[in-house]
């Protein structure tokens, strides 16, 4: 991957950069060509057109199929000069367009989110293009910090702002974003449906970026969206079909290619051990190996005599000195791990040949440095599959292994338990004189096992037999023309691949002197291997492309080198398409130092087939081998096509010589049956040879698919019975039987039916511009499966001196380059800090580990760019709404063949005592009656955090305190009948007494949550707003403490304290009774106002009449079976909805005792609620979701401690969650499972449901009603094409006196059973209407007094604004009828209309919260058709950018939606109302107004 002048290998490849520099407006192809030609005219040299080409046409190829050429020696310098001018042209074009405004919106990042590596760790080998400006990053950070400081506000600032709209529909959002910046008022008249947030300013930073993103997404994408059907089935995604212009192979079927015959050598040894024995005896002083120290100087020389004697000692020790004579530790055929560092080749040679002499099977592996080494667990899998129990190592290496505190070798993750044996000479035993090793003739027994990592990261062992090893040596000797006494410089890893085959095995067979250059020396001195060639006059050098690149970069330091002694420069990774540029560049630099073109010999190999092909060393003056210029578009379809039109998307490949001697080669299709390819088709190379691997050791199933392949012809007939081995190489056979390799199976990325090579993508990324942003060779390319297709991900290490803007520009240009050249979109491009990607032992990037980190969210990138809009083109077609009218046919209770979706609770019935009914028509009368008949009966008990009853109220005490408050109102307040009175109290009995005091005085109580003393700026404006809305608020009843807060200086900073109404302190009341107690003339008069902030950001006040209060309390009494001897516990806020009714009214009506537990006390003592349930043996308790979530998260690990303290919840019959939302199934199930050990019945937890128009529609109490409380998987039928089903739980039993019907919200016609629609309710305790100031009745009439468009058009219904459905179950209710279950799906105002489907935010948020362990909470909303996901990060800010791809993935996978913006914020930023419901609209407005102080904002392209 270390490619400096990648442009060498593609003629005119440099022009591709023009793609990013030409403006991306609406430019035609013809205009583009003109502009490109004009721009490059001054820079293109005339010599370029004189490049000579030679056509090679073969009978095997169709006409004009491939275009091969040779580069004469005298053209090389000219070509390099041409490239220099082209680079200057690119730089000039880059400078010309650098001033243009970026087309893509840059991410927003908080300063602390910048991740930097220590300076001492950021010095990789390649520093050739490092930036000189070290202060750019700090200046960028300072600018961002200053910007955030200006915009920083409290996350709860939303409370005192007013909103533009109550709906999240895309149409309203679009109007707001594209308007002229004026404020839009959507309220109809002066009603109490007040919006809490201002509009987004026209100059908003975030709005500008979103508009920029929208403009970007409007550009046409390639390929275009296909038409997809709408059904929700397995065929939800249609895979792309080949188009009419898709290239197809046209040649004839390939004929297997034979290598030259394997020559017969008369004195060839019968085994490799025999060769070592011969040289050890006859050439004892001949050097076998020279090892280098860290400075590159010779450290020691291992002669063939020493190698033989030490190997003999080791073989004897292994067989005779480990264990006892009767129970040896090792016996022939056992597997042994060889653990030696790359810097100690001598010890490895001795261990390898010692194992061969002992007839045990060596398994060379890398040295484990820590438990978290990349791929360490997979190495453990290899050792386990091979049955390895013993490891050989050196004393120095053993000391360096990680140890436990006891000094023992650490047990590495996934590894079997190993016995470690040190093989240093001083620990070996000299064999006895009568002992000789057994050296049999080479046979099919396994000689050694070489490890191989698959694309997924799995490590397998390739077994090489003794005959294969010997045959491979012979084939390499013949192909490379090795001679005795030659010198070979080996830069490769000597434990596997070519480094082992040439540098350890074949070299001993031919008595070659090997000079091993370790990786550590190459890092310190990249030119060291060239110096060794010069000093030792080496004949052969074994290198990789990166070694050529490093040596070329360091050449300026050494000019007195001579490479004329070389006859063969073997490029081990010459099969990679981009190797041609490294070879050409190296030749250009070192040709003047004696290097000849014919010396460069690329080869192709694989662990399974070993060496597949190698270019033979040519004679001086012979023409260079062939090269091919291929179309990348054709390659992506697996077809060979010459590139004649677009030079930007051409790939130049060089041959890797001919097939190995004695081998037979075929090209077969890489997918499906091994069918022979055509001559112009790219396929996998398969090889039949005795000189290859025999199996994956211990894995017979995988072995058969790789080592026993029988190619078949187009008719499916096998071409013979000879088995072939899959090499994993993709290529074709050119003229003269030359082998060309264009990639590897493991680097193949298959996207939308087209194949792309990872190495090609890396090369394109590095060729975008002189790389000042990332490090060469530190780029990983892989694919992840997202939404039924593979998506390409590129991860690179960013230089520490690269600033944000440069990095983003580089990423955006890479996107455009890959899209233009490869015609494929990138899904994700991530930059990580330097030296953080997992690496292989020799410094390369461990791709499979990198992919695993990416998928797990542990990659920790510092910059990321997601492009799902560009590359995900297989989404289903958006559903179009069809015009629907009230055309259903009604027959009795059927609608179009379905039963009408309606349900009702049992009848309220008549009160037994008619006199009592007449007397206690009002709640105030009920309290007076109880104070007279049962004055000492305790109605309320208030507990503190210690569980102590700090206050109680009997019937008499409550009545008397209410009378005192009435007297105070009449004396101090100067109020009139019907005036509004604000009740500002903490949860307690004072609130209850004040409520009844207002009723006694004929006032209308308005309960308001008191402001938080530590956060007045955020909470006090809400109090002010409610008081302002209820303009007739005559006074405020509160405590002395809160009165001081309202008049404090801190309060004055948020509101005008001088405009408060009259404030009455009820802590010190007069000892007077009122002159009279007010009795309303009619029950239809207003009893109280109920104000609440909805999840859509609306402050809504509803009017509750006395008759509604009476009916609601009676309905609850019947449903919950409440009477005077009962006790219930309430742990929820008492300011609105059903919570206020249970807290203040229900006990007075029914006479039961309520134990009140303020939720704020749980912050001090979490177990308080559960402990009190156990202590008082409570049967029925009511709570909110926030309380349940607090207990679930906070007490999850304390169940054993609670049990030890005697907490027993077996007494609890019903635990009812009060909310105005869909039941949170996951939370309720978690709560039940968590506290099951404390005796809580799994059927005890149930839910209630209410809405603004009716505070209590469903409420479920009592085990007898819980038979049907089972989760139901349902899929709304008219939402065809919805991705997945949704688990729902019944929202409780419908209350007595309540009727519900499911209605189409658009046509207002009734729907059938199990159909999703709006829930309408008819009940005597419906609210009277929204609270209005100037008599505006239109909103009231629409929501509270509406009729069906057909059917029962006489009944008046109230619209809840919630979507749901009724399902008739098989269960029977008390009357013997089948039970009708009501399922609430979500608020209609909250639904997101995206792609023609209706989505509920909670569903998307549930998916997002599961994506990563560090996601504490999430919220979603839409803005201008973009889905915005806000995520609270509970972990380190280093993990912030990890969440972006995970969130995008999960929403795409589970909901078929593309996330437009991902916002990462701190915990607690998402606003929540008193009921624990998210305030998504406030969050939206805060985000668009730049008030969130996000950690990171990612704009997905």
XYZ file of C-alpha atoms in Angstrom, residues 168-171 879 881 1279 1306 1388 1390-1399 1422 1425:
21
model
C -43.671 17.245 12.900
C -45.069 16.775 9.455
C -42.610 17.342 6.696
C -44.812 19.841 4.906
C -45.691 4.814 -0.666
C -51.276 8.142 -0.485
C -49.152 0.403 6.412
C -58.993 11.885 7.517
C -50.920 11.420 15.964
C -45.847 13.048 17.004
C -45.890 10.753 14.014
C -43.212 11.269 11.401
C -44.366 11.146 7.787
C -41.373 9.764 5.904
C -41.298 7.963 2.560
C -45.086 7.829 2.562
C -45.198 5.827 5.789
C -46.097 6.844 9.306
C -43.412 6.303 11.942
C -37.805 15.624 11.353
C -37.801 15.798 5.283
